Coordinates of N, CA and C in Angstrom, one line a residue:
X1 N 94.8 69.5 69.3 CA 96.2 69.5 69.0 C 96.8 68.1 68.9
X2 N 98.1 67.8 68.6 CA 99.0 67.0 68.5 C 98.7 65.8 69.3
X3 N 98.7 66.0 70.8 CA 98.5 65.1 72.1 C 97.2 64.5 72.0
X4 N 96.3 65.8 71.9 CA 94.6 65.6 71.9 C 94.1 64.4 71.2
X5 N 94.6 64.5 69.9 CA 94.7 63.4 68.5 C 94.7 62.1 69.0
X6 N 96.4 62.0 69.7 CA 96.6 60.8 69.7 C 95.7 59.8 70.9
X7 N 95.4 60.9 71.9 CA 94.4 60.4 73.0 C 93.1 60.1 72.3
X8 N 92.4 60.8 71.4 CA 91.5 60.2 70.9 C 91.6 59.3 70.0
X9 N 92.4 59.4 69.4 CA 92.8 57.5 68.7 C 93.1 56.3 69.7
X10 N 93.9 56.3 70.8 CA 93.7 55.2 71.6 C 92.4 55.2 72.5
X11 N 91.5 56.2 72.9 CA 89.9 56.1 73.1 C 89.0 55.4 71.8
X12 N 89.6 55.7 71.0 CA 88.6 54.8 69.5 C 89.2 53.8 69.5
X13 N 90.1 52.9 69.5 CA 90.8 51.8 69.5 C 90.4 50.6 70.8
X14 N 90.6 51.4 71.3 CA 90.3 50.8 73.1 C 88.9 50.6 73.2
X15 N 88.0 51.5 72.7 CA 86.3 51.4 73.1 C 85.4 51.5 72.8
X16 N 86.0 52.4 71.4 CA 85.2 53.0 70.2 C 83.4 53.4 70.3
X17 N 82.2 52.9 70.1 CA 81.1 53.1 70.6 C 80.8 52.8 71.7
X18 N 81.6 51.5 72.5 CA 80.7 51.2 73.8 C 81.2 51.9 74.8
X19 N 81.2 53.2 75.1 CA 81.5 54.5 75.7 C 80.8 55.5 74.8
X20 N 80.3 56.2 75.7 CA 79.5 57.7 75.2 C 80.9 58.6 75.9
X21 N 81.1 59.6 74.3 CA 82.6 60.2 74.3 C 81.8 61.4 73.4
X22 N 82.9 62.6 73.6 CA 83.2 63.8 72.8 C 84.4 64.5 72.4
X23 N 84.4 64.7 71.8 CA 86.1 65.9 71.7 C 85.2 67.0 71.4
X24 N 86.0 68.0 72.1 CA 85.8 69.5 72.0 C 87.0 70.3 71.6
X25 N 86.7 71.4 71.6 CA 87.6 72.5 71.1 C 87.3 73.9 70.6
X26 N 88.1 74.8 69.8 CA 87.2 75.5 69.5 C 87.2 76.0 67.7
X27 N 87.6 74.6 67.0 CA 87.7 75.1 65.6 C 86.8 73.3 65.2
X28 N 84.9 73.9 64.7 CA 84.3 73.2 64.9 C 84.7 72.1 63.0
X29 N 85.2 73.0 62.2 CA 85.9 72.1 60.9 C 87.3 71.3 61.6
X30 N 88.1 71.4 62.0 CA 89.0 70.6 63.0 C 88.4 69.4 63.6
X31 N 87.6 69.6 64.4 CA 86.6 68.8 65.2 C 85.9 67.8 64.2
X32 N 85.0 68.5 63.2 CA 84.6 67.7 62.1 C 85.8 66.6 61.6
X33 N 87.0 67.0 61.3 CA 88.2 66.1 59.9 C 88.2 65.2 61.3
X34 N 88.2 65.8 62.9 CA 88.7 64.5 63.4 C 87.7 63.4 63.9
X35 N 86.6 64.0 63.9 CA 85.2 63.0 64.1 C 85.1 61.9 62.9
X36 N 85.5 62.7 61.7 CA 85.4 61.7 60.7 C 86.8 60.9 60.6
X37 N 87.4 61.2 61.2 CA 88.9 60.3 61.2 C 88.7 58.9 62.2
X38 N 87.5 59.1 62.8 CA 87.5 58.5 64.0 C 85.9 57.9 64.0
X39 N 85.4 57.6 62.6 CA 84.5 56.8 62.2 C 83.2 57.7 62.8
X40 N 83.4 58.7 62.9 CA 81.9 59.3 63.4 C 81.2 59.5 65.1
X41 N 82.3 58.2 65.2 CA 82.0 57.8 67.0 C 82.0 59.2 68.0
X42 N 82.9 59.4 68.0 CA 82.6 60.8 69.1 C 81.8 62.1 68.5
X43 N 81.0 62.7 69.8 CA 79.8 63.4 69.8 C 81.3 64.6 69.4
X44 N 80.9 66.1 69.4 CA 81.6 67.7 69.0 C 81.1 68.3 69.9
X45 N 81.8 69.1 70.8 CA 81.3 70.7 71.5 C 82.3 71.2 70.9
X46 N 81.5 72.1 71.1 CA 82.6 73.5 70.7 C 82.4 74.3 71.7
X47 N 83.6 75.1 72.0 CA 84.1 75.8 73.1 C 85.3 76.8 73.0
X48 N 85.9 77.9 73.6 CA 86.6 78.5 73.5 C 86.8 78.5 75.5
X49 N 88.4 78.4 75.5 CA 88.8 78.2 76.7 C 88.9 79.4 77.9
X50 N 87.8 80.8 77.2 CA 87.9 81.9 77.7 C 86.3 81.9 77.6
X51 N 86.0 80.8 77.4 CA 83.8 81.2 77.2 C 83.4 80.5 77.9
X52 N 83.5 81.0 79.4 CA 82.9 80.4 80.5 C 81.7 79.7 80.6
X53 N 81.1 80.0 79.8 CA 79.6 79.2 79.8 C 79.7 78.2 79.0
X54 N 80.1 78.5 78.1 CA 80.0 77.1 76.7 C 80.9 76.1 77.6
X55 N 82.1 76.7 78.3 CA 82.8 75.6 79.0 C 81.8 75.0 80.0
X56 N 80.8 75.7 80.7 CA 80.3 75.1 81.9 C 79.0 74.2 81.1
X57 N 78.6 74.2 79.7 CA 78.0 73.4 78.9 C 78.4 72.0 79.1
X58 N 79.7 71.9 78.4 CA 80.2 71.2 78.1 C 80.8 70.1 79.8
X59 N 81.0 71.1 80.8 CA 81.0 70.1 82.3 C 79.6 70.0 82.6
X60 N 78.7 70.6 82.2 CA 77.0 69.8 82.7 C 77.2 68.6 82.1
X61 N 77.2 68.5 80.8 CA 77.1 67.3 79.6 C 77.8 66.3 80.2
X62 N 79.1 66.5 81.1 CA 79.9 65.4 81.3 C 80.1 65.0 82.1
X63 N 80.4 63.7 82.4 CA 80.7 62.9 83.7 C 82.2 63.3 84.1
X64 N 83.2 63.4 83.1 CA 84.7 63.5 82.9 C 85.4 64.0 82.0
X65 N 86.1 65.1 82.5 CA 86.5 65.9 81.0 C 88.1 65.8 81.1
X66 N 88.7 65.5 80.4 CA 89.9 64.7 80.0 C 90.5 65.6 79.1
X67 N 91.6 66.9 79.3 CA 91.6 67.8 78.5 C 93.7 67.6 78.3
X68 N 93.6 67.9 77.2 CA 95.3 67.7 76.6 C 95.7 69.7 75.9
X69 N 95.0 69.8 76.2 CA 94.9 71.9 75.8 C 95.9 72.8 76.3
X70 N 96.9 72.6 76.0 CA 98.2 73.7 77.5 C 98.7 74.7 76.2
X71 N 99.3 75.6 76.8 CA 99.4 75.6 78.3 C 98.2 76.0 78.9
X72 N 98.6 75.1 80.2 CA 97.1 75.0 81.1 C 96.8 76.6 81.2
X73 N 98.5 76.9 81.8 CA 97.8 78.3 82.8 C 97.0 79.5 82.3
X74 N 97.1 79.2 80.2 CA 96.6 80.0 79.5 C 95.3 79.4 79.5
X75 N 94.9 77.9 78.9 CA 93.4 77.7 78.7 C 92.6 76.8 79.7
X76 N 93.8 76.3 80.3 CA 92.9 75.5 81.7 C 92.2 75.9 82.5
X77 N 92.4 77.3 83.0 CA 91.5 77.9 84.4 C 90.4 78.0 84.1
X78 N 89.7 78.1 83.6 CA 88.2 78.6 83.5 C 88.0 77.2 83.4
X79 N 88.0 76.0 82.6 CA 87.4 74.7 82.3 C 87.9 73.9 84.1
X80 N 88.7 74.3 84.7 CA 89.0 73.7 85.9 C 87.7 74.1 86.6
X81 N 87.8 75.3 86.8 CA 86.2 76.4 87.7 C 85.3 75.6 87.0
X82 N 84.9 75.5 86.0 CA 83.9 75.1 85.9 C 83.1 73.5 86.0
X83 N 84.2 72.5 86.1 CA 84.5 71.4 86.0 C 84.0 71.7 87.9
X84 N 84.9 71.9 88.6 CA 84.8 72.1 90.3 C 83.0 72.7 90.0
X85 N 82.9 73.2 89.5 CA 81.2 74.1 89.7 C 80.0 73.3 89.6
X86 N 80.4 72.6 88.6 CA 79.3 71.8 88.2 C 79.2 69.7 88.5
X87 N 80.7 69.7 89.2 CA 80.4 68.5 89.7 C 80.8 67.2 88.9
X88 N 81.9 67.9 88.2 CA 82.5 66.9 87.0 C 83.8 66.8 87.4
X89 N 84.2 65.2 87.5 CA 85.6 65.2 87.0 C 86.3 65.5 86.4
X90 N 87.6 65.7 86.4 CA 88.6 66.7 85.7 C 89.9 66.2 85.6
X91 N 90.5 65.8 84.7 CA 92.0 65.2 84.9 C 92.8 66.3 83.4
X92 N 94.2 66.6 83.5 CA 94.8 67.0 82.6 C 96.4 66.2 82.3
X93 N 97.0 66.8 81.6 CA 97.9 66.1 82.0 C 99.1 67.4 81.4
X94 N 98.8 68.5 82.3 CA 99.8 69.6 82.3 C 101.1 69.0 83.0
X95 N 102.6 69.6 83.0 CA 103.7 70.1 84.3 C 103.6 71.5 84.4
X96 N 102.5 72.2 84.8 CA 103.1 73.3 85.2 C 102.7 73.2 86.6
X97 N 103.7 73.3 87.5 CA 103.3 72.6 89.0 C 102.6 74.4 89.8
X98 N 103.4 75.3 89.1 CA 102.8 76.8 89.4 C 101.1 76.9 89.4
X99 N 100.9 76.3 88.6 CA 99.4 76.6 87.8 C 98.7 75.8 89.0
X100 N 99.2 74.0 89.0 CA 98.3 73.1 89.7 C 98.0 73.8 90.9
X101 N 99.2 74.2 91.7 CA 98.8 74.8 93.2 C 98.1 76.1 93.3
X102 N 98.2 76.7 92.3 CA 97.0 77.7 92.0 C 95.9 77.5 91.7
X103 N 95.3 76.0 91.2 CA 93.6 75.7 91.1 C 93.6 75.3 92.4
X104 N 94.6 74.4 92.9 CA 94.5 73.7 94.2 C 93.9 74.9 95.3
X105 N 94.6 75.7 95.6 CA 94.2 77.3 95.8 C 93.0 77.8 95.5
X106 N 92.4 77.7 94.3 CA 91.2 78.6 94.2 C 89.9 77.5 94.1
X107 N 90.1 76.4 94.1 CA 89.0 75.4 93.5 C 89.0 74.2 94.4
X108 N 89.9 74.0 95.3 CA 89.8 72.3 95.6 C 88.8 72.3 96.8
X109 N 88.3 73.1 97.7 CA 87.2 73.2 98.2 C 85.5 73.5 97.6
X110 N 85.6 73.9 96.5 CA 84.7 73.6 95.6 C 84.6 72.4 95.2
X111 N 85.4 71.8 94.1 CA 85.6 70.9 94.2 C 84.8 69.6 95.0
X112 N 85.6 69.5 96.2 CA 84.8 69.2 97.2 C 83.6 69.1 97.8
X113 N 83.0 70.1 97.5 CA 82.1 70.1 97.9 C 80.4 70.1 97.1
X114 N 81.2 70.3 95.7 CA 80.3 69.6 94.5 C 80.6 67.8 94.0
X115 N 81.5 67.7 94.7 CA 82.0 65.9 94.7 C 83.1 66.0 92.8
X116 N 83.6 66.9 93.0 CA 84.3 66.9 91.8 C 85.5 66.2 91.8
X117 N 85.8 65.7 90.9 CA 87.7 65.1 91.4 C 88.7 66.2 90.6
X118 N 89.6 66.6 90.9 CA 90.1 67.2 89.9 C 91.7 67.1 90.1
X119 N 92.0 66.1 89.0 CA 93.2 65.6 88.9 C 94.1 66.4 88.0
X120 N 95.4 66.7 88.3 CA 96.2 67.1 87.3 C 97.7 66.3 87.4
X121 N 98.2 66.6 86.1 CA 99.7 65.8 86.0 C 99.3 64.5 85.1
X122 N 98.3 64.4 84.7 CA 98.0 62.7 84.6 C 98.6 62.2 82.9
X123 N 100.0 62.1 82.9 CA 100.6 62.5 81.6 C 102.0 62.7 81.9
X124 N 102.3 62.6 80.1 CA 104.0 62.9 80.0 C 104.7 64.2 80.8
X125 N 104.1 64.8 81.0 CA 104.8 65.9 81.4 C 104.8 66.0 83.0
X126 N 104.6 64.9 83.7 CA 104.8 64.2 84.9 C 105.5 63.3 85.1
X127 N 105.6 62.7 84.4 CA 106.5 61.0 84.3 C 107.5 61.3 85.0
X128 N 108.2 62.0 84.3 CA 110.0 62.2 84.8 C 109.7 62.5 86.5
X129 N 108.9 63.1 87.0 CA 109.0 63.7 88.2 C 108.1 62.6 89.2
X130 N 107.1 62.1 88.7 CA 106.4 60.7 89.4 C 107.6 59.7 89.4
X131 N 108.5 59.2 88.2 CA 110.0 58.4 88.8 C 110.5 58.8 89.4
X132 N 111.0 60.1 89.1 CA 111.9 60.6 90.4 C 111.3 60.5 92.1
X133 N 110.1 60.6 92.0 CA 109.2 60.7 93.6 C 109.6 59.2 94.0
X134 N 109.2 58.1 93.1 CA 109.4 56.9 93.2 C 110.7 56.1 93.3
X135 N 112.1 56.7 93.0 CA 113.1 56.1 93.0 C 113.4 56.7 94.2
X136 N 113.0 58.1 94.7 CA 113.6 58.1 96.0 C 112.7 58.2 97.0
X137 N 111.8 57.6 97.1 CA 110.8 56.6 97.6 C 111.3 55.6 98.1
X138 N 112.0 54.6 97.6 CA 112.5 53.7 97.2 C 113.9 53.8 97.9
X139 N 114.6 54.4 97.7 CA 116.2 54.6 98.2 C 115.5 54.9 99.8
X140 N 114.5 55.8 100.4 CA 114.5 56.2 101.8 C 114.0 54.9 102.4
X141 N 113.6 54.2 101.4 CA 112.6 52.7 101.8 C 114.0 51.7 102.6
X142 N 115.0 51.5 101.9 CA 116.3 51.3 101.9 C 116.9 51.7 103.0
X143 N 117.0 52.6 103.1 CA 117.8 53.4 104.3 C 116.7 53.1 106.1
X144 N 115.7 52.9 105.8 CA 114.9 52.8 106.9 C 115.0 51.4 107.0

């Protein structure tokens, strides 16, 4: 998508071959226009965000999966499980704070216990609410 794009243009910009990278998804001509938009450098999975296996493929293959795919609560849950299963980091950059505390809930002891990290918020759709944490952060800093 839209976000996906622009994240993998500043990953080609920033590092281009000297990082081993992939974009995934699940429309593998998509994948192709943007592999070739992006000089060939990134590797293709393909995946559908309800194909539990192909997802848990794709977290064996990876050290870190870095996904821009929302709404989470539609295509994130299975790649979160599977990400926690297999021992891979995980960052998104959803606001649905409903959702987060529901992987938090079903996954963060997994997680744990496969050494997974699994970050969410990491993105615009946080900002406004990480300032806000931070300016009144800041004001109680004041007052104390």
């Amino acid at each position: 998508g839209f976000t996906g794009k622009i994240a993998c243009a500043y990953i080609h910009k920033q590092y281009g071959s000297t990082i081993k990278w992939a974009i995934a998804g699940r429309s593998k001509a998509k994948l192709d226009d943007l592999s070739t938009e992006l000089d060939g450098i990134p590797g293709i999975l393909i995946a559908d965000g309800n194909d539990e296996r192909a997802l848990s493929e794709i977290a064996i293959k990876s050290d870190v999966v870095a996904t821009c795919a929302g709404p989470f609560s539609r295509y994130g849950s299975n790649l979160v499980k599977c990400c926690a299963e297999q021992g891979t980091h995980y960052c998104d950059i959803t606001g649905e704070s409903d959702w987060v505390r529901e992987m938090i809930v079903k996954y963060d002891d997994l997680a744990r216990s496969t050494g997974s990290r699994i970050v969410h918020m990491c993105g615009h759709d946080s900002v406004p609410w990480d300032l806000s944490s931070m300016m009144l952060a800041k004001k109680l800093k004041e007052k104390n």
